[in-house]
CSV table of C-alpha atoms and ligand atoms in Angstrom, one decimal:
chain,number,residue,atom,x,y,z
A,368,UNK,CA,0.0,0.0,-0.1
A,369,UNK,CA,1.2,3.6,-0.9
A,370,UNK,CA,2.3,5.4,2.3
A,371,UNK,CA,0.8,8.9,2.9
A,372,UNK,CA,2.6,11.8,4.5
A,373,UNK,CA,-0.6,13.5,5.6
A,374,UNK,CA,-0.4,14.2,9.4
A,375,UNK,CA,-3.7,13.8,11.2
A,376,UNK,CA,-4.6,14.9,14.7
A,377,UNK,CA,-4.5,12.1,17.3
A,378,UNK,CA,-7.8,12.0,19.3
A,379,UNK,CA,-6.1,12.4,22.6
A,380,UNK,CA,-4.4,15.6,21.3
A,381,UNK,CA,-7.9,17.4,21.0
A,382,UNK,CA,-8.3,19.1,24.3
A,383,UNK,CA,-10.5,21.9,25.4
A,384,UNK,CA,-8.8,25.3,24.8
A,385,UNK,CA,-10.1,28.9,25.4
A,386,UNK,CA,-10.2,29.9,21.7
A,387,UNK,CA,-12.4,26.9,20.7
A,388,UNK,CA,-14.6,27.5,23.8
A,389,UNK,CA,-15.0,31.1,22.8
A,390,UNK,CA,-15.9,30.3,19.2
A,391,UNK,CA,-18.5,27.8,20.2
A,392,UNK,CA,-20.2,30.2,22.6
A,393,UNK,CA,-20.0,32.9,20.0
A,394,UNK,CA,-17.7,35.2,21.9
A,395,UNK,CA,-14.4,36.0,20.2
A,396,UNK,CA,-11.8,36.8,22.9
A,397,UNK,CA,-11.6,40.6,22.5
A,398,UNK,CA,-8.2,40.7,24.4
A,399,UNK,CA,-6.5,38.6,21.6
A,400,UNK,CA,-7.5,41.0,18.9
A,401,UNK,CA,-5.1,43.7,17.5
A,402,UNK,CA,-6.5,47.2,17.9
A,403,UNK,CA,-7.9,47.9,14.5
A,404,UNK,CA,-9.3,51.3,13.5
A,405,UNK,CA,-13.0,51.5,12.8
A,406,UNK,CA,-14.3,52.7,9.5
A,407,UNK,CA,-15.6,55.8,11.3
A,408,UNK,CA,-12.2,56.6,12.8
A,409,UNK,CA,-10.5,56.0,9.4
A,410,UNK,CA,-12.9,58.4,7.7
A,411,UNK,CA,-12.4,61.1,10.4
A,412,UNK,CA,-8.6,60.8,10.0
A,413,UNK,CA,-8.9,61.1,6.2
A,414,UNK,CA,-11.0,64.2,6.5
A,415,UNK,CA,-8.4,65.9,8.6
A,416,UNK,CA,-6.5,66.2,5.3
A,417,UNK,CA,-9.2,68.5,4.1
A,418,UNK,CA,-9.9,71.0,6.7
A,419,UNK,CA,-12.7,72.7,4.8
A,420,UNK,CA,-14.7,69.5,4.2
A,421,UNK,CA,-18.2,69.8,5.6
A,422,UNK,CA,-18.6,66.2,6.7
A,423,UNK,CA,-21.2,65.3,4.2
A,424,UNK,CA,-19.0,63.0,2.3
A,425,UNK,CA,-18.1,60.9,5.4
A,426,UNK,CA,-21.8,60.9,6.5
A,427,UNK,CA,-22.7,59.5,3.1
A,428,UNK,CA,-20.1,56.8,3.2
A,429,UNK,CA,-21.2,55.8,6.7
A,430,UNK,CA,-24.8,55.5,5.4
A,431,UNK,CA,-23.6,53.4,2.5
A,432,UNK,CA,-21.7,51.2,5.0
A,433,UNK,CA,-24.9,50.8,7.0
A,434,UNK,CA,-26.8,49.8,4.0
A,435,UNK,CA,-24.1,47.2,3.3
A,436,UNK,CA,-24.4,45.8,6.8
A,437,UNK,CA,-28.1,45.4,6.4
A,438,UNK,CA,-27.7,43.6,3.1
A,439,UNK,CA,-25.0,41.4,4.7
A,440,UNK,CA,-27.5,40.4,7.3
A,441,UNK,CA,-30.2,39.6,4.8
A,442,UNK,CA,-27.9,37.6,2.7
A,443,UNK,CA,-26.5,35.8,5.8
A,444,UNK,CA,-30.0,34.6,6.7
A,445,UNK,CA,-30.4,32.9,3.4
A,446,UNK,CA,-33.4,30.5,3.3
A,447,UNK,CA,-34.1,31.2,6.9
A,448,UNK,CA,-35.0,34.9,6.1
A,449,UNK,CA,-37.4,33.8,3.2
A,450,UNK,CA,-35.4,36.0,0.9
A,451,UNK,CA,-34.1,33.5,-1.7
A,452,UNK,CA,-35.6,33.2,-5.2
A,453,UNK,CA,-37.1,35.3,-7.8
A,454,UNK,CA,-38.8,38.6,-7.1
A,455,UNK,CA,-42.7,38.4,-7.5
A,456,UNK,CA,-43.9,40.3,-10.5
A,457,UNK,CA,-46.8,42.0,-8.6
A,458,UNK,CA,-44.4,43.6,-6.2
A,459,UNK,CA,-42.9,45.9,-8.9
A,460,UNK,CA,-41.9,43.7,-11.8
A,461,UNK,CA,-39.4,40.9,-12.1
A,462,UNK,CA,-37.2,41.9,-14.9
A,463,UNK,CA,-34.8,44.8,-14.6
A,464,UNK,CA,-33.9,47.4,-17.2
A,465,UNK,CA,-31.2,45.0,-18.5
A,466,UNK,CA,-33.8,42.4,-19.2
A,467,UNK,CA,-32.4,40.3,-16.3
A,468,UNK,CA,-34.6,38.4,-13.9
A,469,UNK,CA,-34.6,40.2,-10.5
A,470,UNK,CA,-34.2,38.2,-7.4
A,471,UNK,CA,-36.0,39.1,-4.2
A,472,UNK,CA,-32.6,40.1,-2.6
A,473,UNK,CA,-31.8,42.4,-5.6
A,474,UNK,CA,-34.9,44.3,-5.0
A,475,UNK,CA,-34.5,44.3,-1.1
A,476,UNK,CA,-30.9,45.5,-1.5
A,477,UNK,CA,-31.9,48.3,-3.9
A,478,UNK,CA,-34.5,49.5,-1.4
A,479,UNK,CA,-32.0,49.2,1.5
A,480,UNK,CA,-29.4,51.5,-0.4
A,481,UNK,CA,-32.2,54.0,-1.1
A,482,UNK,CA,-33.7,54.2,2.4
A,483,UNK,CA,-30.4,54.4,4.2
A,484,UNK,CA,-29.0,57.2,2.1
A,485,UNK,CA,-31.9,59.3,0.7
A,486,UNK,CA,-32.8,61.1,4.0
A,487,UNK,CA,-29.6,62.9,5.1
A,488,UNK,CA,-29.3,65.9,2.7
A,489,UNK,CA,-26.0,64.6,1.1
A,490,UNK,CA,-27.4,63.4,-2.2
A,491,UNK,CA,-28.8,65.0,-5.3
A,492,UNK,CA,-29.9,61.8,-6.7
A,493,UNK,CA,-29.1,58.1,-7.3
A,494,UNK,CA,-28.9,55.5,-10.1
A,495,UNK,CA,-28.9,51.9,-9.8
A,496,UNK,CA,-28.7,48.7,-12.0
A,497,UNK,CA,-32.3,47.9,-10.7
A,498,UNK,CA,-33.9,51.2,-11.7
A,499,UNK,CA,-34.6,52.2,-15.2
A,500,UNK,CA,-34.4,56.0,-14.4
A,501,UNK,CA,-32.5,58.1,-12.0
A,502,UNK,CA,-34.0,58.2,-8.5
A,503,UNK,CA,-35.2,61.7,-7.3
A,504,UNK,CA,-34.6,62.5,-3.6
A,505,UNK,CA,-38.2,62.8,-2.1
A,506,UNK,CA,-39.4,66.3,-1.6
A,507,UNK,CA,-39.5,65.9,2.3
A,508,UNK,CA,-35.7,65.6,2.3
A,509,UNK,CA,-33.0,68.2,1.6
A,510,UNK,CA,-30.8,67.6,-1.4
A,511,UNK,CA,-27.1,67.7,-1.4
A,512,UNK,CA,-24.1,67.7,-3.7
A,513,UNK,CA,-23.3,64.1,-4.4
A,514,UNK,CA,-24.6,61.3,-6.8
A,515,UNK,CA,-24.7,57.7,-5.7
A,516,UNK,CA,-24.5,55.1,-8.3
A,517,UNK,CA,-24.7,51.4,-7.3
A,518,UNK,CA,-25.2,47.8,-8.2
A,519,UNK,CA,-27.1,46.7,-5.0
A,520,UNK,CA,-26.3,43.0,-5.4
A,521,UNK,CA,-23.6,42.0,-8.0
A,522,UNK,CA,-23.5,38.4,-8.9
A,523,UNK,CA,-27.0,37.8,-7.7
A,524,UNK,CA,-27.2,34.7,-9.9
A,525,UNK,CA,-25.1,33.1,-7.2
A,526,UNK,CA,-27.4,33.9,-4.2
A,527,UNK,CA,-29.5,30.7,-4.3
A,528,UNK,CA,-26.3,28.5,-4.5
A,529,UNK,CA,-24.6,30.3,-1.5
A,530,UNK,CA,-21.6,31.7,-3.4
A,531,UNK,CA,-20.2,35.1,-2.6
A,532,UNK,CA,-22.1,38.2,-3.9
A,533,UNK,CA,-21.6,41.9,-3.2
A,534,UNK,CA,-22.7,45.5,-3.5
A,535,UNK,CA,-20.7,47.9,-5.7
A,536,UNK,CA,-20.9,51.7,-5.4
A,537,UNK,CA,-19.6,54.9,-6.9
A,538,UNK,CA,-19.8,58.5,-5.7
A,539,UNK,CA,-19.7,61.4,-8.1
A,540,UNK,CA,-20.0,65.1,-7.4
A,541,UNK,CA,-23.0,66.7,-9.0
A,542,UNK,CA,-22.4,69.5,-11.4
A,543,UNK,CA,-22.4,72.7,-9.2
A,544,UNK,CA,-25.2,74.5,-10.9
A,545,UNK,CA,-27.4,71.4,-10.8
A,546,UNK,CA,-26.7,71.0,-7.1
A,547,UNK,CA,-27.4,74.7,-6.3
A,548,UNK,CA,-30.6,74.8,-8.3
A,549,UNK,CA,-32.0,71.8,-6.4
A,550,UNK,CA,-33.5,70.6,-9.6
A,551,UNK,CA,-34.4,67.0,-10.4
A,552,UNK,CA,-31.5,64.9,-11.5
A,553,UNK,CA,-31.3,63.7,-15.1
A,554,UNK,CA,-29.5,60.9,-16.8
A,555,UNK,CA,-26.9,63.5,-18.1
A,556,UNK,CA,-25.9,64.4,-14.5
A,557,UNK,CA,-24.5,60.8,-14.1
A,558,UNK,CA,-22.7,60.6,-17.5
A,559,UNK,CA,-19.2,61.4,-16.0
A,560,UNK,CA,-16.0,59.5,-16.8
A,561,UNK,CA,-14.7,57.2,-14.1
A,562,UNK,CA,-11.8,59.5,-13.3
A,563,UNK,CA,-14.4,61.9,-11.9
A,564,UNK,CA,-15.5,59.5,-9.1
A,565,UNK,CA,-14.7,60.9,-5.7
A,566,UNK,CA,-15.1,57.5,-4.0
A,567,UNK,CA,-15.8,54.0,-5.0
A,568,UNK,CA,-16.1,50.7,-3.2
A,569,UNK,CA,-17.8,47.4,-2.7
A,570,UNK,CA,-19.0,45.2,0.1
A,571,UNK,CA,-18.4,41.5,-0.3
A,572,UNK,CA,-20.7,39.1,1.4
A,573,UNK,CA,-18.5,36.0,1.6
A,574,UNK,CA,-17.3,34.0,4.6
A,575,UNK,CA,-16.6,37.3,6.1
A,576,UNK,CA,-18.3,40.5,5.1
A,577,UNK,CA,-15.7,43.1,3.9
A,578,UNK,CA,-15.9,46.7,2.7
A,579,UNK,CA,-13.3,47.7,0.4
A,580,UNK,CA,-13.1,51.5,-0.2
A,581,UNK,CA,-11.1,54.2,-2.0
A,582,UNK,CA,-11.6,57.9,-1.4
A,583,UNK,CA,-8.8,58.6,-3.9
A,584,UNK,CA,-5.9,57.9,-1.6
A,585,UNK,CA,-5.2,54.2,-2.0
A,586,UNK,CA,-7.4,51.3,-1.2
A,587,UNK,CA,-8.4,50.2,2.3
A,588,UNK,CA,-10.2,46.9,3.2
A,589,UNK,CA,-12.4,46.7,6.3
A,590,UNK,CA,-13.7,43.4,7.9
A,591,UNK,CA,-17.1,43.5,9.5
A,592,UNK,CA,-16.9,42.5,13.2
A,593,UNK,CA,-20.2,40.9,13.6
A,594,UNK,CA,-20.2,41.2,17.4
A,595,UNK,CA,-19.5,45.0,17.3
A,596,UNK,CA,-21.4,45.6,14.0
A,597,UNK,CA,-18.4,47.7,12.9
A,598,UNK,CA,-16.2,47.6,9.9
A,599,UNK,CA,-12.5,47.4,11.1
A,600,UNK,CA,-9.6,48.3,9.0
A,601,UNK,CA,-7.9,44.9,8.5
A,602,UNK,CA,-6.3,45.5,5.1
A,603,UNK,CA,-4.7,49.0,4.9
A,604,UNK,CA,-3.3,50.1,1.6
A,605,UNK,CA,-4.0,47.1,-0.6
A,606,UNK,CA,-1.7,46.6,-3.5
A,607,UNK,CA,-2.0,44.4,-6.7
A,608,UNK,CA,1.2,42.7,-7.7
A,609,UNK,CA,2.3,43.9,-11.3
A,610,UNK,CA,2.6,40.2,-12.5
A,611,UNK,CA,0.4,37.2,-12.1
A,612,UNK,CA,-0.2,33.6,-13.3
A,613,UNK,CA,-4.0,33.6,-12.8
A,614,UNK,CA,-6.7,34.8,-15.1
A,615,UNK,CA,-10.5,34.8,-15.1
A,616,UNK,CA,-12.8,34.7,-18.1
A,617,UNK,CA,-16.0,32.9,-18.9
A,618,UNK,CA,-14.4,30.4,-21.5
A,619,UNK,CA,-17.9,29.3,-22.7
A,620,UNK,CA,-17.9,32.5,-24.8
A,621,UNK,CA,-14.6,31.7,-26.5
A,622,UNK,CA,-16.1,31.4,-29.9
A,623,UNK,CA,-17.3,35.0,-29.7
A,624,UNK,CA,-14.1,36.5,-28.5
A,625,UNK,CA,-12.1,39.0,-30.6
A,626,UNK,CA,-8.6,37.8,-31.8
A,627,UNK,CA,-6.5,39.7,-29.3
A,628,UNK,CA,-8.5,38.0,-26.3
A,629,UNK,CA,-8.2,34.6,-28.0
A,630,UNK,CA,-4.5,35.1,-28.5
A,631,UNK,CA,-3.9,36.1,-24.8
A,632,UNK,CA,-6.0,33.2,-23.4
A,633,UNK,CA,-4.3,30.8,-25.7
A,634,UNK,CA,-0.8,31.9,-24.7
A,635,UNK,CA,-1.8,31.5,-21.0
A,636,UNK,CA,-3.2,28.0,-21.7
A,637,UNK,CA,0.0,27.1,-23.5
A,638,UNK,CA,1.8,27.5,-20.2
A,639,UNK,CA,5.5,26.6,-19.8
A,640,UNK,CA,5.6,25.3,-23.3
A,641,UNK,CA,4.3,28.4,-25.0
A,642,UNK,CA,5.6,32.0,-25.5
A,643,UNK,CA,4.8,33.0,-21.9
A,644,UNK,CA,7.1,30.3,-20.5
A,645,UNK,CA,5.0,29.8,-17.3
A,646,UNK,CA,1.9,28.0,-16.3
A,647,UNK,CA,-1.4,29.9,-15.7
A,648,UNK,CA,-4.2,29.1,-13.4
A,649,UNK,CA,-7.8,29.9,-14.4
A,650,UNK,CA,-10.8,31.0,-12.2
A,651,UNK,CA,-14.5,31.8,-12.8
A,652,UNK,CA,-16.8,32.8,-9.9
A,653,UNK,CA,-19.4,34.6,-12.1
A,654,UNK,CA,-19.5,37.3,-9.3
A,655,UNK,CA,-17.4,40.1,-10.5
A,656,UNK,CA,-17.2,41.7,-7.1
A,657,UNK,CA,-15.6,38.4,-5.8
A,658,UNK,CA,-13.2,38.2,-8.7
A,659,UNK,CA,-12.1,41.8,-8.1
A,660,UNK,CA,-11.6,41.1,-4.4
A,661,UNK,CA,-9.4,38.1,-5.2
A,662,UNK,CA,-7.3,40.2,-7.6
A,663,UNK,CA,-6.9,43.0,-5.0
A,664,UNK,CA,-5.7,40.4,-2.6
A,665,UNK,CA,-3.3,38.4,-4.7
A,666,UNK,CA,-3.2,39.7,-8.2
A,667,UNK,CA,-4.7,38.2,-11.4
A,668,UNK,CA,-6.5,39.4,-14.5
A,669,UNK,CA,-10.2,39.6,-15.1
A,670,UNK,CA,-11.8,39.8,-18.6
A,671,UNK,CA,-15.3,40.2,-19.6
A,672,UNK,CA,-14.3,41.5,-23.0
A,673,UNK,CA,-16.5,42.9,-25.8
A,674,UNK,CA,-17.5,40.0,-28.0
A,675,UNK,CA,-19.8,39.1,-30.9
A,676,UNK,CA,-22.3,37.1,-28.9
A,677,UNK,CA,-25.0,39.7,-29.2
A,678,UNK,CA,-24.6,42.7,-31.6
A,679,UNK,CA,-26.8,44.9,-29.3
A,680,UNK,CA,-24.4,44.4,-26.3
A,681,UNK,CA,-20.9,45.9,-26.5
A,682,UNK,CA,-19.9,43.9,-23.5
A,683,UNK,CA,-21.6,42.3,-20.6
A,684,UNK,CA,-20.8,44.5,-17.6
A,685,UNK,CA,-22.2,48.0,-16.9
A,686,UNK,CA,-19.8,51.0,-17.1
A,687,UNK,CA,-21.2,53.3,-14.4
A,688,UNK,CA,-21.9,50.9,-11.5
A,689,UNK,CA,-19.6,47.9,-12.2
A,690,UNK,CA,-16.6,48.8,-14.4
A,691,UNK,CA,-15.9,52.3,-13.2
A,692,UNK,CA,-16.0,51.8,-9.4
A,693,UNK,CA,-14.0,48.5,-9.7
A,694,UNK,CA,-11.7,50.3,-12.2
A,695,UNK,CA,-10.9,53.0,-9.7
A,696,UNK,CA,-10.2,50.6,-6.9
A,697,UNK,CA,-7.9,48.5,-9.1
A,698,UNK,CA,-6.0,51.6,-10.3
A,699,UNK,CA,-5.8,53.0,-6.8
A,700,UNK,CA,-4.2,49.7,-5.8
A,701,UNK,CA,-1.5,49.9,-8.4
A,702,UNK,CA,-3.4,47.7,-11.0
A,703,UNK,CA,-4.8,48.7,-14.4
A,704,UNK,CA,-8.4,48.8,-15.7
A,705,UNK,CA,-9.1,48.9,-19.4
A,706,UNK,CA,-11.7,48.3,-22.0
A,707,UNK,CA,-9.0,46.2,-23.7
A,708,UNK,CA,-8.3,49.2,-26.0
A,709,UNK,CA,-8.4,52.4,-23.8
A,710,UNK,CA,-8.2,53.1,-20.1
A,711,UNK,CA,-11.6,52.4,-18.5
A,712,UNK,CA,-11.5,55.6,-16.4
A,713,UNK,CA,-11.2,57.9,-19.4
A,714,UNK,CA,-14.4,56.5,-21.2
A,715,UNK,CA,-17.1,59.1,-21.4
A,716,UNK,CA,-20.4,57.3,-20.7
A,717,UNK,CA,-23.2,57.8,-23.2
A,718,UNK,CA,-26.1,56.3,-21.2
A,719,UNK,CA,-26.9,55.2,-17.7
A,720,UNK,CA,-27.0,51.5,-18.3
A,721,UNK,CA,-24.2,51.4,-20.9
A,722,UNK,CA,-22.4,48.1,-21.2
A,723,UNK,CA,-18.7,47.8,-21.9
A,724,UNK,CA,-15.8,45.4,-22.4
A,725,UNK,CA,-13.8,45.0,-19.2
A,726,UNK,CA,-10.3,43.9,-18.6
A,727,UNK,CA,-8.6,44.7,-15.2
A,728,UNK,CA,-6.0,43.4,-12.8
A,729,UNK,CA,-2.2,43.1,-12.6
A,730,UNK,CA,-0.7,45.9,-14.5
A,731,UNK,CA,1.7,44.0,-16.8
A,732,UNK,CA,-1.0,41.6,-17.9
A,733,UNK,CA,-3.5,44.3,-18.7
A,734,UNK,CA,-0.9,46.2,-20.6
A,735,UNK,CA,-0.1,43.1,-22.6
A,736,UNK,CA,-3.8,42.6,-23.5
A,737,UNK,CA,-4.0,46.3,-24.6
A,738,UNK,CA,-0.8,45.8,-26.7
A,739,UNK,CA,-2.4,42.7,-28.4
A,740,UNK,CA,-5.5,45.0,-29.2
A,741,UNK,CA,-3.2,47.8,-30.5
A,742,UNK,CA,-1.1,45.5,-32.7
A,743,UNK,CA,-2.2,45.3,-36.4
A,744,UNK,CA,-3.9,42.0,-37.2
A,745,UNK,CA,-1.2,39.4,-37.9
A,746,UNK,CA,-1.6,36.6,-40.4
A,747,UNK,CA,-3.5,33.7,-39.1
A,748,UNK,CA,-0.3,31.4,-39.5
A,749,UNK,CA,1.5,33.5,-36.8
A,750,UNK,CA,-1.3,33.2,-34.2
A,751,UNK,CA,-1.0,30.5,-31.6
A,752,UNK,CA,-4.7,30.3,-31.3
A,753,UNK,CA,-4.9,28.7,-34.7
A,754,UNK,CA,-2.2,26.2,-33.9
A,755,UNK,CA,-3.3,22.6,-33.5
A,756,UNK,CA,-3.0,22.6,-29.8
A,757,UNK,CA,-5.5,25.5,-29.3
A,758,UNK,CA,-8.4,24.7,-26.9
A,759,UNK,CA,-10.4,27.5,-28.3
A,760,UNK,CA,-10.4,26.8,-31.9
A,761,UNK,CA,-13.6,27.8,-33.7
B,1258,F6P,O1,-22.9,41.6,-14.2
B,1258,F6P,C1,-23.3,40.7,-13.3
B,1258,F6P,C2,-22.4,39.4,-13.3
B,1258,F6P,O2,-23.0,38.6,-12.3
B,1258,F6P,C3,-21.0,39.7,-12.8
B,1258,F6P,O3,-20.9,39.8,-11.5
B,1258,F6P,C4,-20.3,38.4,-13.4
B,1258,F6P,O4,-18.9,38.6,-13.7
B,1258,F6P,C5,-21.0,38.2,-14.6
B,1258,F6P,O5,-22.3,38.8,-14.5
B,1258,F6P,C6,-21.2,36.6,-14.9
B,1258,F6P,O6,-21.5,36.4,-16.2
B,1258,F6P,P1,-21.8,35.0,-16.8
B,1258,F6P,O7,-23.1,34.5,-16.4
B,1258,F6P,O8,-21.6,35.2,-18.3
B,1258,F6P,O9,-20.7,34.1,-16.3
């Protein structure tokens, strides 16, 4: 019989210990924890860099964080909360503006974002994946100078199978005249390039709930302490390594990809024996927010490129509330975000729910993909994707 080197615990070595006791009784030993800053403390310290700031911005971010905590709780209850499954048509429609079926939690999360942020006088308006038109702040509340754009529950196709989902948000400054006039917001107010974002972030509802945030000064990650109900700064100044051996793409779309994408993926798949000279690993969670988090933690490249699957859709992901906020986070962490051809954050949006090809992650890989797009088309014979060994031959 083949011997194994796996070491197992001996039954007599499993003794009671204070940490296991604490975990079982739901009390983490506070004394063992490092003294992390809270999100509130972090925001107050950031604000000290801007002595003239009114505090509206911080107040808005704390309201967004509270919305994320409420959604985290709803997600965590799963079936017990009665919130899984499709949204009932009679309760406001079951297909969103994208033509996608809405889940109960999509609708609930959208409402939570609105209710938690509309009242405080910090917002001029909101836009969301789940709403056809911009949301007007109700007349009983004051209006403010910021615009909030969000995807309340990204990856919601994964909810029913208990795989990580998240909320993505972006904060823009409203045009000054518009903010002063207190008029209703229009679609045009939101059509600002990603480089205009004053903050962006996401909450990831995974094994732990995390809030990852940029206010334009790097990227900071906070872990929700469920006993305190506070986001604690556990991942200060996150940085994406420039190189990677991991990529993420929905390979079932391979026959619709453009040649530069096929070439890149083929070279990765060729591994050590190909032009890259190293093996690559592939991942696909189908929750962009979870893939972005993995890349922020350990590098990698994510692609949902423009393809020929549906001529009416120049890409799958949405520019204003998916690609731009994640793009800003990635760039603030030293990575790169692109359409494949041009920097994502420079794209001038043309409509609220615009879709776009997305490539982001480790800087050197994204630049390579951009180079492949920029290079004049080579003759088929030169292209590894047409070699015999290609996995993605048409
Ligand atoms: O845009 C929503 C989303 O769920 C993303 O989070 C994810 O990357 C993508 O769609 C998954 O798409 P597909 O179903 O093609 O894998």
